[in-house]
Coordinates of C-alpha atoms in Angstrom, one line a residue:
Chain A
X1 CA -52.3 26.0 10.5
X2 CA -48.8 27.5 11.1
X3 CA -48.5 31.3 11.2
X4 CA -45.9 31.2 8.4
X5 CA -45.8 28.8 5.4
X6 CA -43.7 25.7 6.3
X7 CA -43.1 22.5 4.3
X8 CA -46.2 20.4 4.8
X9 CA -44.5 17.1 5.4
X10 CA -42.4 18.6 8.3
X11 CA -44.5 19.0 11.5
X12 CA -43.5 20.7 14.7
X13 CA -39.9 21.8 15.1
X14 CA -38.7 19.9 12.0
X15 CA -40.3 22.4 9.6
X16 CA -38.9 25.4 11.5
X17 CA -35.4 24.1 11.5
X18 CA -35.6 23.7 7.7
X19 CA -37.2 27.2 7.2
X20 CA -34.2 29.0 8.6
X21 CA -31.1 26.8 8.6
X22 CA -28.5 29.3 9.7
X23 CA -30.2 29.7 13.1
X24 CA -31.1 26.0 13.2
X25 CA -27.4 25.0 13.0
X26 CA -26.3 26.4 16.4
X27 CA -29.6 25.3 18.0
X28 CA -29.0 21.7 16.7
X29 CA -25.3 21.8 17.9
X30 CA -26.3 23.0 21.4
X31 CA -28.9 20.3 21.7
X32 CA -26.5 17.6 20.5
X33 CA -23.9 18.6 23.1
X34 CA -26.4 18.8 25.9
X35 CA -28.5 15.7 25.2
X36 CA -26.1 13.4 23.3
X37 CA -22.6 14.6 24.2
X38 CA -20.3 13.3 26.9
X39 CA -22.0 13.6 30.3
X40 CA -22.3 11.9 33.7
X41 CA -26.1 12.0 33.2
X42 CA -27.5 9.2 31.0
X43 CA -29.2 10.2 27.8
X44 CA -32.5 8.9 29.3
X45 CA -32.0 11.2 32.3
X46 CA -31.3 14.2 30.1
X47 CA -34.5 13.4 28.0
X48 CA -36.5 13.3 31.3
X49 CA -35.2 16.8 32.1
X50 CA -36.3 18.0 28.6
X51 CA -39.7 16.3 29.0
X52 CA -40.6 17.8 32.4
X53 CA -40.1 21.2 30.8
X54 CA -42.1 20.5 27.6
X55 CA -44.9 19.0 29.7
X56 CA -45.0 22.0 32.0
X57 CA -45.0 24.4 29.0
X58 CA -48.0 22.4 27.5
X59 CA -46.1 22.1 24.2
X60 CA -47.9 19.0 22.8
X61 CA -45.4 18.3 20.0
X62 CA -42.3 18.6 22.1
X63 CA -43.9 16.8 25.0
X64 CA -44.9 13.8 22.8
X65 CA -41.5 13.7 21.1
X66 CA -39.3 13.9 24.2
X67 CA -41.5 11.6 26.2
X68 CA -41.1 9.0 23.4
X69 CA -37.3 9.7 23.4
X70 CA -37.0 9.3 27.2
X71 CA -39.2 6.1 27.1
X72 CA -37.2 4.5 24.3
X73 CA -33.9 5.3 26.0
X74 CA -35.1 4.1 29.4
X75 CA -36.7 1.0 28.0
X76 CA -40.0 1.7 29.8
X77 CA -42.7 4.4 29.9
X78 CA -43.6 4.4 33.6
X79 CA -40.9 6.8 34.8
X80 CA -41.8 9.6 32.4
X81 CA -45.5 9.2 33.2
X82 CA -45.0 9.2 37.0
X83 CA -42.6 12.2 36.8
X84 CA -45.4 14.3 35.2
X85 CA -47.6 13.5 38.2
X86 CA -45.1 14.0 41.0
X87 CA -41.4 14.3 40.9
X88 CA -41.0 13.2 44.5
X89 CA -42.6 9.8 44.0
X90 CA -40.9 9.1 40.6
X91 CA -38.7 6.0 40.7
X92 CA -35.4 7.9 40.1
X93 CA -32.4 8.7 42.3
X94 CA -32.5 11.5 44.9
X95 CA -30.0 13.4 42.7
X96 CA -32.4 13.1 39.7
X97 CA -35.4 14.3 41.8
X98 CA -33.3 17.3 42.8
X99 CA -32.3 18.1 39.2
X100 CA -35.8 17.6 37.9
X101 CA -37.0 20.1 40.6
X102 CA -34.4 22.6 39.4
X103 CA -35.6 22.1 35.8
X104 CA -39.2 22.7 36.8
X105 CA -38.1 25.9 38.6
X106 CA -36.2 27.1 35.5
X107 CA -39.3 26.6 33.4
X108 CA -41.2 29.1 35.6
X109 CA -38.3 31.6 35.6
X110 CA -34.6 31.7 36.1
X111 CA -35.3 33.6 39.3
X112 CA -37.4 30.7 40.7
X113 CA -34.3 28.5 41.2
X114 CA -33.6 28.5 44.9
X115 CA -30.3 28.1 46.7
X116 CA -32.0 25.3 48.7
X117 CA -32.9 23.3 45.6
X118 CA -29.3 23.7 44.3
X119 CA -27.9 22.6 47.7
X120 CA -30.2 19.6 47.7
X121 CA -28.8 18.6 44.3
X122 CA -25.2 19.0 45.5
X123 CA -25.9 17.1 48.8
X124 CA -27.3 14.3 46.6
X125 CA -24.0 14.2 44.6
X126 CA -24.8 16.4 41.6
X127 CA -21.7 18.1 40.1
X128 CA -21.5 21.7 39.0
X129 CA -21.6 20.5 35.3
X130 CA -24.7 18.4 36.0
X131 CA -26.4 21.4 37.6
X132 CA -25.2 23.7 34.7
X133 CA -26.5 21.3 32.1
X134 CA -29.8 20.8 33.9
X135 CA -30.4 24.5 33.9
X136 CA -29.4 24.9 30.3
X137 CA -31.4 21.9 29.0
X138 CA -34.5 23.4 30.8
X139 CA -33.8 26.8 29.4
X140 CA -33.2 25.4 25.9
X141 CA -36.6 23.7 25.9
X142 CA -38.2 26.9 27.0
X143 CA -36.9 28.2 23.7
X144 CA -38.0 25.1 21.7
X145 CA -41.5 25.1 23.2
X146 CA -42.0 28.8 22.4
X147 CA -40.7 28.5 18.9
X148 CA -42.9 25.5 18.1
X149 CA -46.1 26.8 19.6
X150 CA -45.4 30.5 18.9
X151 CA -45.6 29.8 15.2
X152 CA -48.5 27.3 15.6
X153 CA -46.7 24.4 13.9
X154 CA -48.6 21.2 13.1
X155 CA -48.9 18.5 15.8
X156 CA -49.3 15.0 14.3
X157 CA -52.0 12.9 16.0
X158 CA -50.3 9.7 15.0
X159 CA -48.2 8.3 17.9
X160 CA -46.2 6.4 15.3
X161 CA -44.6 9.7 14.2
X162 CA -43.2 10.3 17.6
X163 CA -41.9 6.8 17.9
X164 CA -40.1 7.2 14.7
X165 CA -38.7 10.6 15.8
X166 CA -37.5 9.0 19.1
X167 CA -35.6 6.3 17.2
X168 CA -34.0 9.0 15.0
X169 CA -33.0 10.9 18.2
X170 CA -31.6 7.7 19.7
X171 CA -29.7 6.6 16.7
X172 CA -28.7 9.8 14.9
X173 CA -29.1 12.5 17.5
X174 CA -30.0 16.0 16.8
X175 CA -28.0 16.6 13.7
X176 CA -29.7 17.5 10.4
X177 CA -30.8 14.3 8.5
X178 CA -32.3 15.2 5.2
X179 CA -32.8 11.5 4.3
X180 CA -35.0 11.1 7.3
X181 CA -37.1 14.1 6.3
X182 CA -37.5 12.8 2.8
X183 CA -39.1 9.6 4.2
X184 CA -41.8 11.8 5.7
X185 CA -42.9 12.8 2.2
X186 CA -44.2 9.4 1.5
Chain B
X1 CA -22.8 34.3 44.3
X2 CA -23.4 32.0 41.3
X3 CA -24.9 28.5 42.0
X4 CA -21.8 26.9 40.4
X5 CA -18.1 27.5 40.5
X6 CA -17.7 30.0 37.6
X7 CA -14.6 32.2 37.1
X8 CA -14.7 35.1 39.6
X9 CA -15.5 38.5 38.3
X10 CA -16.8 37.4 34.9
X11 CA -20.4 38.6 34.5
X12 CA -23.5 37.0 33.2
X13 CA -23.4 34.7 30.2
X14 CA -19.7 35.3 29.7
X15 CA -18.8 33.5 32.9
X16 CA -21.1 30.6 32.0
X17 CA -19.6 30.3 28.5
X18 CA -16.2 30.1 30.0
X19 CA -17.3 27.4 32.5
X20 CA -18.6 25.3 29.6
X21 CA -17.1 26.3 26.2
X22 CA -18.8 23.4 24.4
X23 CA -22.2 24.9 25.0
X24 CA -20.9 28.5 25.0
X25 CA -19.9 28.2 21.3
X26 CA -23.3 27.4 19.8
X27 CA -25.0 29.9 22.2
X28 CA -22.8 32.8 21.0
X29 CA -23.2 31.6 17.4
X30 CA -27.0 31.6 17.8
X31 CA -26.9 35.2 19.2
X32 CA -24.6 36.3 16.4
X33 CA -26.7 34.9 13.5
X34 CA -30.0 35.9 15.0
X35 CA -29.1 39.4 16.0
X36 CA -26.4 40.3 13.5
X37 CA -27.0 37.9 10.6
X38 CA -29.3 38.5 7.6
X39 CA -32.9 39.6 8.5
X40 CA -35.4 42.1 7.2
X41 CA -35.4 43.6 10.8
X42 CA -32.6 46.0 11.5
X43 CA -30.0 45.1 14.2
X44 CA -31.5 47.9 16.4
X45 CA -35.0 46.4 16.0
X46 CA -33.7 42.9 16.9
X47 CA -31.8 44.2 20.0
X48 CA -35.0 46.0 21.0
X49 CA -37.0 42.8 20.8
X50 CA -34.3 41.0 22.9
X51 CA -34.4 43.8 25.4
X52 CA -38.2 43.9 25.7
X53 CA -38.4 40.1 26.4
X54 CA -35.5 40.2 28.9
X55 CA -37.2 43.1 30.7
X56 CA -40.5 41.1 30.9
X57 CA -38.5 38.2 32.3
X58 CA -37.0 40.5 34.9
X59 CA -33.5 39.5 33.8
X60 CA -31.4 42.5 35.0
X61 CA -28.2 41.5 33.2
X62 CA -29.8 40.7 29.8
X63 CA -32.1 43.7 29.9
X64 CA -29.3 46.2 30.7
X65 CA -26.7 44.8 28.3
X66 CA -29.1 44.5 25.3
X67 CA -30.7 47.9 26.1
X68 CA -27.2 49.4 26.0
X69 CA -26.5 47.6 22.6
X70 CA -29.9 48.8 21.3
X71 CA -29.3 52.4 22.4
X72 CA -26.0 52.4 20.7
X73 CA -27.6 51.1 17.5
X74 CA -30.5 53.5 17.6
X75 CA -28.0 56.4 17.9
X76 CA -29.9 59.7 17.8
X77 CA -33.1 57.8 18.5
X78 CA -31.8 56.0 21.5
X79 CA -34.8 57.2 23.7
X80 CA -36.8 54.7 21.7
X81 CA -35.4 51.9 23.9
X82 CA -36.4 53.5 27.2
X83 CA -39.8 54.5 25.7
X84 CA -40.5 50.8 24.8
X85 CA -39.5 49.6 28.3
X86 CA -41.6 52.2 29.9
X87 CA -44.8 51.8 27.8
X88 CA -44.5 49.8 24.6
X89 CA -47.9 50.8 23.2
X90 CA -47.2 54.5 23.4
X91 CA -43.5 54.3 22.5
X92 CA -42.1 56.1 19.4
X93 CA -41.9 53.0 17.1
X94 CA -43.9 52.0 14.0
X95 CA -47.2 50.2 14.2
X96 CA -45.4 47.2 12.7
X97 CA -42.8 47.2 15.4
X98 CA -45.5 47.5 18.1
X99 CA -47.3 44.5 16.6
X100 CA -44.1 42.5 16.5
X101 CA -43.2 43.5 20.1
X102 CA -46.7 42.5 21.1
X103 CA -46.1 39.0 19.6
X104 CA -42.7 38.8 21.4
X105 CA -44.5 39.6 24.6
X106 CA -46.9 36.8 24.0
X107 CA -44.0 34.4 23.3
X108 CA -42.4 35.5 26.5
X109 CA -45.5 34.2 28.4
X110 CA -45.9 31.0 26.4
X111 CA -45.8 29.9 22.7
X112 CA -49.5 29.1 22.6
X113 CA -50.4 32.7 23.7
X114 CA -49.7 33.9 20.1
X115 CA -53.1 33.9 18.4
X116 CA -54.0 34.1 14.8
X117 CA -55.3 37.7 15.3
X118 CA -51.9 38.8 16.7
X119 CA -50.3 37.7 13.4
X120 CA -53.1 39.2 11.3
X121 CA -52.4 42.6 12.9
X122 CA -48.7 42.3 12.3
X123 CA -49.3 41.5 8.6
X124 CA -51.8 44.3 8.3
X125 CA -49.0 46.7 9.4
X126 CA -46.6 45.2 6.8
X127 CA -44.8 42.5 8.6
X128 CA -43.7 39.6 6.4
X129 CA -43.2 35.9 7.2
X130 CA -39.5 36.2 7.9
X131 CA -40.1 39.2 10.3
X132 CA -42.7 37.2 12.2
X133 CA -40.4 34.2 12.3
X134 CA -37.4 36.1 13.5
X135 CA -39.5 37.9 16.1
X136 CA -40.7 34.6 17.6
X137 CA -37.3 33.1 17.5
X138 CA -35.6 36.1 19.2
X139 CA -38.3 36.1 21.9
X140 CA -37.9 32.3 22.4
X141 CA -34.1 32.6 22.4
X142 CA -34.1 35.2 25.1
X143 CA -36.6 33.2 27.1
X144 CA -33.7 30.7 27.2
X145 CA -30.9 33.2 27.8
X146 CA -32.7 34.9 30.6
X147 CA -33.4 31.6 32.4
X148 CA -29.8 30.4 31.9
X149 CA -28.3 33.6 33.3
X150 CA -30.7 33.9 36.3
X151 CA -31.2 30.2 36.9
X152 CA -27.5 29.9 37.7
X153 CA -27.4 33.2 39.6
X154 CA -24.6 34.5 37.5
X155 CA -22.7 37.6 38.4
X156 CA -24.9 40.7 37.7
X157 CA -23.1 44.1 37.7
X158 CA -25.2 46.9 39.2
X159 CA -23.1 49.9 37.8
X160 CA -24.8 51.3 34.7
X161 CA -21.4 52.2 33.2
X162 CA -20.5 48.5 33.0
X163 CA -23.4 47.9 30.7
X164 CA -22.7 50.9 28.5
X165 CA -19.3 49.4 27.9
X166 CA -20.8 46.0 27.1
X167 CA -23.4 47.5 24.7
X168 CA -20.6 49.2 22.8
X169 CA -18.6 45.9 22.5
X170 CA -21.7 44.0 21.4
X171 CA -22.2 46.5 18.6
X172 CA -18.6 46.8 17.5
X173 CA -17.5 43.2 17.9
X174 CA -20.8 41.2 17.8
X175 CA -21.2 38.1 19.8
X176 CA -17.8 36.5 20.3
X177 CA -17.4 33.8 22.9
X178 CA -15.0 34.8 25.8
X179 CA -11.6 33.2 25.7
X180 CA -10.7 31.2 28.8

């Protein structure tokens, strides 16, 4: 049971973003810019960066939701599954391996990011904006994971919920969609 | 030196917000609404939570800038801030504040570290839903800011006077994104 009363039909982050909407607004906007805005990283790649952090932080709701989003955007589920086992043998570019490594370091602590890992990313063609966005996406999911688990929000057991959330993310992004929430009441 | 090519001489998050204004805007808006917007916690208490989490994350820039803002807001009781950083459990703050700082410290480790009994203790000392919510969100938000600032190795001044100036500005003007 959550530590504070939240609307029962809104599990995980969804209930928190409705509980306090004035803080939800900039959090949503930041997420929208980083994960859906113009970028030289694909939306699938950006969801993989989010997923590696959620997985490492053992946040079951966020991990399930962003794994589903990455899978739906990539059109397969093997990359996200392999990435969680070992970044180096994941079937992604050398640049993505370097960025995922940076994200995993940010998850531990900002101080864990090494000059060597940044140089590896640059050598593989990563731009300053790609490195910046990787660090900020990883940091942002350290916020989300702590918000969601720190208040003990509900984690749906039904995989269908995360599939439907992933479709919402793909089609409508991270903006507030009251209509989508109303559907959960049924 | 920062890991990316940010404007020279602009410290911490300000340099990063100037590098990428599209993300700088919502980041500053979040800090403003969370630390200066409506809340049953005072601005001083909220800056204290931010400082405590930044300190636990060893983020020198965030700890010193928010400690300066908190000292400014505490006024005559500014020693509260250093008392909490030195030894939170014996610091001159209320039992409710200690319980909330304890929750913030758990959030700093990981969300799932916050246990039912931590929340029960906070409620027993008078904390309400919104105070518990805001404490968790401030702690989560600074777990982001600390990683952002240190993860990109942004410029970190070492002169304490620089932070005193920053703290004053954060209290007088709030969180306003830097203009490029």
